[in-house]
Tab-separated table of C-alpha atoms in Angstrom:
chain	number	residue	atom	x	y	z
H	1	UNK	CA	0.000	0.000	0.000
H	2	UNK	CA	1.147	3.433	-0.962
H	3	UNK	CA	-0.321	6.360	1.236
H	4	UNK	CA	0.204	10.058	0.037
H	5	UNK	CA	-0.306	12.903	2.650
H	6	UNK	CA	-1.373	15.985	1.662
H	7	UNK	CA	-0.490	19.117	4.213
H	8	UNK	CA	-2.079	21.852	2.895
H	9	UNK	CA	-2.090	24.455	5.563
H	10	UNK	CA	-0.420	27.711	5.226
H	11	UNK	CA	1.429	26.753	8.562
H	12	UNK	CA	4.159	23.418	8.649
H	13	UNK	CA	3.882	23.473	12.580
H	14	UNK	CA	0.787	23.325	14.875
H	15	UNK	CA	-2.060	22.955	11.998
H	16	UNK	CA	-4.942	21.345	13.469
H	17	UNK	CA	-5.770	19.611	9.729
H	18	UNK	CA	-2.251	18.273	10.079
H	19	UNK	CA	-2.643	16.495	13.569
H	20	UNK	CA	-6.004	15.024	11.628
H	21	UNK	CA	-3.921	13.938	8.546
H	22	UNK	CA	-1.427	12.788	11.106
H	23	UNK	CA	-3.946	10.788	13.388
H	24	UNK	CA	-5.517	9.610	10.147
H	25	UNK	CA	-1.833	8.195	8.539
H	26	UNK	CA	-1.042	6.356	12.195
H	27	UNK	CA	-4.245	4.843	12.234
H	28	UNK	CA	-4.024	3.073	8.937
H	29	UNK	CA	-0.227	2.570	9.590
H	30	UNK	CA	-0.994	0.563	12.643
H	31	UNK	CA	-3.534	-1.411	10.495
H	32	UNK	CA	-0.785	-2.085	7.399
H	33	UNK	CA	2.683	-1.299	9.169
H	34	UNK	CA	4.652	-2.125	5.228
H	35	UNK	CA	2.368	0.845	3.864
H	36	UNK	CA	4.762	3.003	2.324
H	37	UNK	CA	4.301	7.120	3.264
H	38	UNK	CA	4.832	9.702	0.956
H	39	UNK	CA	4.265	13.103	3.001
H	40	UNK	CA	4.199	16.374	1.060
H	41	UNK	CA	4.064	19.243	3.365
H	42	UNK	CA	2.766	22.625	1.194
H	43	UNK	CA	3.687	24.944	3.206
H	44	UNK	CA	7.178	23.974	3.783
H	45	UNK	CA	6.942	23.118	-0.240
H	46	UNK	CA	4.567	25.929	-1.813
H	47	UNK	CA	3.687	24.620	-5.266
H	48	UNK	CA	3.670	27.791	-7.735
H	49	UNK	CA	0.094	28.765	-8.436
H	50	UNK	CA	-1.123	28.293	-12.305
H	51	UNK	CA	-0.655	31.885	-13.962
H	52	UNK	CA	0.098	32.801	-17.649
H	53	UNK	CA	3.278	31.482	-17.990
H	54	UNK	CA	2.477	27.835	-16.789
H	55	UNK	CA	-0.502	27.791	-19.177
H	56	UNK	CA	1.707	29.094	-22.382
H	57	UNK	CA	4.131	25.678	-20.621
H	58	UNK	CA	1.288	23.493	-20.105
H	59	UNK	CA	-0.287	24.421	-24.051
H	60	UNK	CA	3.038	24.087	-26.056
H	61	UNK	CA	4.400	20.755	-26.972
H	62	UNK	CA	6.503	18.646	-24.967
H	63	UNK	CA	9.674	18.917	-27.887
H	64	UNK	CA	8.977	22.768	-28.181
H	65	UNK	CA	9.008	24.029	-24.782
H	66	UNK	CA	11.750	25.951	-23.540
H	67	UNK	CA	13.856	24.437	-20.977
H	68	UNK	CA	11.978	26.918	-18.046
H	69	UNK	CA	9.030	26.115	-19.214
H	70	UNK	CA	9.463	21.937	-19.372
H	71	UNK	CA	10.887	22.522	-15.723
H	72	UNK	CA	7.726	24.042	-15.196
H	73	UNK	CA	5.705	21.237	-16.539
H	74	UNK	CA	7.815	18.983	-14.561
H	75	UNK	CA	6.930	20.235	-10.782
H	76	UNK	CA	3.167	19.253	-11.870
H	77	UNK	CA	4.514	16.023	-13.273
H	78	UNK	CA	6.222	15.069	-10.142
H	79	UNK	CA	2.739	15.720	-7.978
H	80	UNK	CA	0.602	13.614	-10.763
H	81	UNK	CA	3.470	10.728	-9.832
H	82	UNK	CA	2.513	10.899	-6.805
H	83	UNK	CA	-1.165	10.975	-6.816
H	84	UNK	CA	-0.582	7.774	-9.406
H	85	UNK	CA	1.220	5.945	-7.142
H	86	UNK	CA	-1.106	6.628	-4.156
H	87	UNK	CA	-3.513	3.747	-2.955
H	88	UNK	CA	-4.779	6.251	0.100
H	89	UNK	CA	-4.370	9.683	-0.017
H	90	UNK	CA	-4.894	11.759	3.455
H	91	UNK	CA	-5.467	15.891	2.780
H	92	UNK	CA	-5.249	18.193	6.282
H	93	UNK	CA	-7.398	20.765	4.706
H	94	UNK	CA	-8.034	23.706	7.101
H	95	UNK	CA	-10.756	26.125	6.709
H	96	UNK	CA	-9.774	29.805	5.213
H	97	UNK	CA	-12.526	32.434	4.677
H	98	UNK	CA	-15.402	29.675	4.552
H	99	UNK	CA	-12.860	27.620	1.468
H	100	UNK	CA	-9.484	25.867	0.657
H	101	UNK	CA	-6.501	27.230	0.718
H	102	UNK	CA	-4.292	28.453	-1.610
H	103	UNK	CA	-1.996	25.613	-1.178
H	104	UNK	CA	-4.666	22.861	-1.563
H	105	UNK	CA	-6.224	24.513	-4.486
H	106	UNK	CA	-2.387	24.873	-6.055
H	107	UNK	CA	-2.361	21.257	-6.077
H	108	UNK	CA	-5.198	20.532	-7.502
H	109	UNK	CA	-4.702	22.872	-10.587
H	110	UNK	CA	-1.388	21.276	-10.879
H	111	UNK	CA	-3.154	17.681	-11.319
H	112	UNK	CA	-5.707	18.601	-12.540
H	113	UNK	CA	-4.791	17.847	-16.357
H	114	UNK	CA	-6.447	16.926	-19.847
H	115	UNK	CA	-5.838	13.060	-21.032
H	116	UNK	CA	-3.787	12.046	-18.151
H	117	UNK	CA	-5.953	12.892	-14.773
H	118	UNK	CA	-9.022	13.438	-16.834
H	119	UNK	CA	-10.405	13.055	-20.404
H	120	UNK	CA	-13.072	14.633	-22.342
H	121	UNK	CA	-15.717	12.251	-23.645
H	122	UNK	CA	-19.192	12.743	-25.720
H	123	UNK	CA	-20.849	12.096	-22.220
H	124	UNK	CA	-18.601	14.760	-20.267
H	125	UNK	CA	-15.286	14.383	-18.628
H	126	UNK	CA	-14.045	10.742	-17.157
H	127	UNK	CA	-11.785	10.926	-13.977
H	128	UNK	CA	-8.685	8.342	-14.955
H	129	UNK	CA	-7.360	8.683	-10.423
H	130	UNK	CA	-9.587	5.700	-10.278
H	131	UNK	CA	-9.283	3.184	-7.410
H	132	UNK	CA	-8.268	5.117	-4.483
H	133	UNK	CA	-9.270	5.848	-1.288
H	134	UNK	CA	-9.452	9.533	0.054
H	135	UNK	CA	-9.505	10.944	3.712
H	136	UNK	CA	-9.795	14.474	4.355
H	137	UNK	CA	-9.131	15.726	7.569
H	138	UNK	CA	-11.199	19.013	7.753
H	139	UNK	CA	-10.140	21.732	10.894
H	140	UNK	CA	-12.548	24.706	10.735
H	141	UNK	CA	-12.268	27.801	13.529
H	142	UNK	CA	-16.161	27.880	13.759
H	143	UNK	CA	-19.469	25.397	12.915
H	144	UNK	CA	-19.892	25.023	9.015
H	145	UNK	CA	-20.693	20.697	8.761
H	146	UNK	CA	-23.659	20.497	6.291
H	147	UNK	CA	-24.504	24.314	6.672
H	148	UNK	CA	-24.846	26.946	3.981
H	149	UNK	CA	-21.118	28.461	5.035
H	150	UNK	CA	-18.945	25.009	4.223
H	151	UNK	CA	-18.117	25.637	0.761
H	152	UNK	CA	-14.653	23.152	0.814
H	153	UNK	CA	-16.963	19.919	0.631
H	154	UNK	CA	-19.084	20.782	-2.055
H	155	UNK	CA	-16.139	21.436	-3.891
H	156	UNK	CA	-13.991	19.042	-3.122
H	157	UNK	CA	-16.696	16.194	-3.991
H	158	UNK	CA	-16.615	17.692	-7.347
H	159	UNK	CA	-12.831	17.900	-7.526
H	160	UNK	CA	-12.554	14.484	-6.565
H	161	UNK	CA	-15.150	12.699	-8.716
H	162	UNK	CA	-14.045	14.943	-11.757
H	163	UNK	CA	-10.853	12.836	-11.160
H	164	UNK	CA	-12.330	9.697	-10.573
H	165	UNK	CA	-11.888	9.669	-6.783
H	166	UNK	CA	-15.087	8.564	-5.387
H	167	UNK	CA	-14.394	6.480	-2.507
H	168	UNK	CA	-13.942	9.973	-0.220
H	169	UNK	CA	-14.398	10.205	3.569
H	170	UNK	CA	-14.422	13.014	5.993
H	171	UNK	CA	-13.304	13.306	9.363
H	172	UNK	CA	-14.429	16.878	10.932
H	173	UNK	CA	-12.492	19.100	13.835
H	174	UNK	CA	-14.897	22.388	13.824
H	175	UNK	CA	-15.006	25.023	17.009
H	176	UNK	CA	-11.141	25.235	16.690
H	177	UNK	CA	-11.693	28.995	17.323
H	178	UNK	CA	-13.962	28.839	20.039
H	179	UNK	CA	-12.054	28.160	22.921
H	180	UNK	CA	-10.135	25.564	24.902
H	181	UNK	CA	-13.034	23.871	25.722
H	182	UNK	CA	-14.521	23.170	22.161
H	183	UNK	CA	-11.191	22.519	21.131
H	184	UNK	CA	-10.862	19.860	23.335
H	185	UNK	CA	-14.459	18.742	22.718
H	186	UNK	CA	-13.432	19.086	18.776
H	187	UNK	CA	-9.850	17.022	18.796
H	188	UNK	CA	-12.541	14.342	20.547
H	189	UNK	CA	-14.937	13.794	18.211
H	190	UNK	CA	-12.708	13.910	15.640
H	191	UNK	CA	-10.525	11.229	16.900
H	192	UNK	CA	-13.923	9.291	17.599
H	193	UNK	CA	-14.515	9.417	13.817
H	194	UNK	CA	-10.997	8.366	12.943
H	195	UNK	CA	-11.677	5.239	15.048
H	196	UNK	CA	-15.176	4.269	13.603
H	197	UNK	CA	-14.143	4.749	9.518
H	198	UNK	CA	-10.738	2.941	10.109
H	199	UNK	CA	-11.988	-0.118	12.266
């Protein structure tokens, strides 16, 4: 088993989405102790975000790119390698401003990509990441689960199963910003739900 970890908050030290990735990684580690780890930490490791100059990278031919731009091409190469590899893929994915952050949404734009990710078909777009499982490990300052304000699950569904990811589960730490107590109450139930999806 190959397990990718995904650390996508802005800090590399004391994220609460990365003590859920973490917690989630030790859990199935404990399960399948030859499970190989692949951590990428996105903070510590900012991918560059997808502006004019990787599109006019991305759009020209392999055998007519300049060499900046085919080392351009090649940072998203190396994260599709990794998501490729990947049996189980664990995302810490904090809440900024109600969304994803930067970082997370980085990485998807950089795997995101036409006829090897995802194709085009007469019946809309096939995801080709087929066959994996997904955790998320969602940390969120205030109360958003299934209200109007959590925008990062709607769209990460439809990130995922435009990819072909389907078999997705959540594991929520919310009241983060509310105080020790709901903290503590928070780290709890979240742990809870790491113990009843990876029994």
């Amino acid at each position: 088993m190959n397990i990718l970890q995904i650390n996508s908050s802005a800090r590399s030290t004391g994220s609460a989405s990365t003590r859920l990735a973490d917690a989630i990684v030790a859990r199935i580690r404990n399960s399948k102790p030859e499970a190989a780890l692949v951590r990428r930490d996105l903070a510590a490791e900012p991918h560059p975000v997808l502006d004019e100059a990787t599109l006019q990278a991305l759009f020209t031919p392999a055998d007519k790119r300049t060499a900046e731009q085919a080392a351009r091409v090649a940072q998203d190469d190396a994260l599709i390698a990794q998501v490729q590899a990947a049996d189980v893929i664990v995302i810490g994915a904090p809440m900024y401003n109600f969304g994803i952050t930067v970082q997370l949404k980085s990485w998807f734009d950089a795997i995101a990509r036409a006829n090897v990710t995802f194709k085009y078909t007469e019946n809309g777009p096939v995801g080709l990441l087929t066959g994996k499982k997904v955790y998320v490990g969602l940390s969120r300052g205030g109360l958003h689960r299934d209200g109007v304000t959590d925008s990062q699950v709607p769209f990460l569904n439809t990130m995922f199963r435009f990819l072909g990811m389907t078999d997705v589960q959540y594991v929520y730490s919310e009241g983060m910003g509310m105080g020790p107590d709901a903290v503590a109450k928070a780290q709890a139930l979240a742990d809870a739900e790491i113990n009843a999806i990876l029994v």
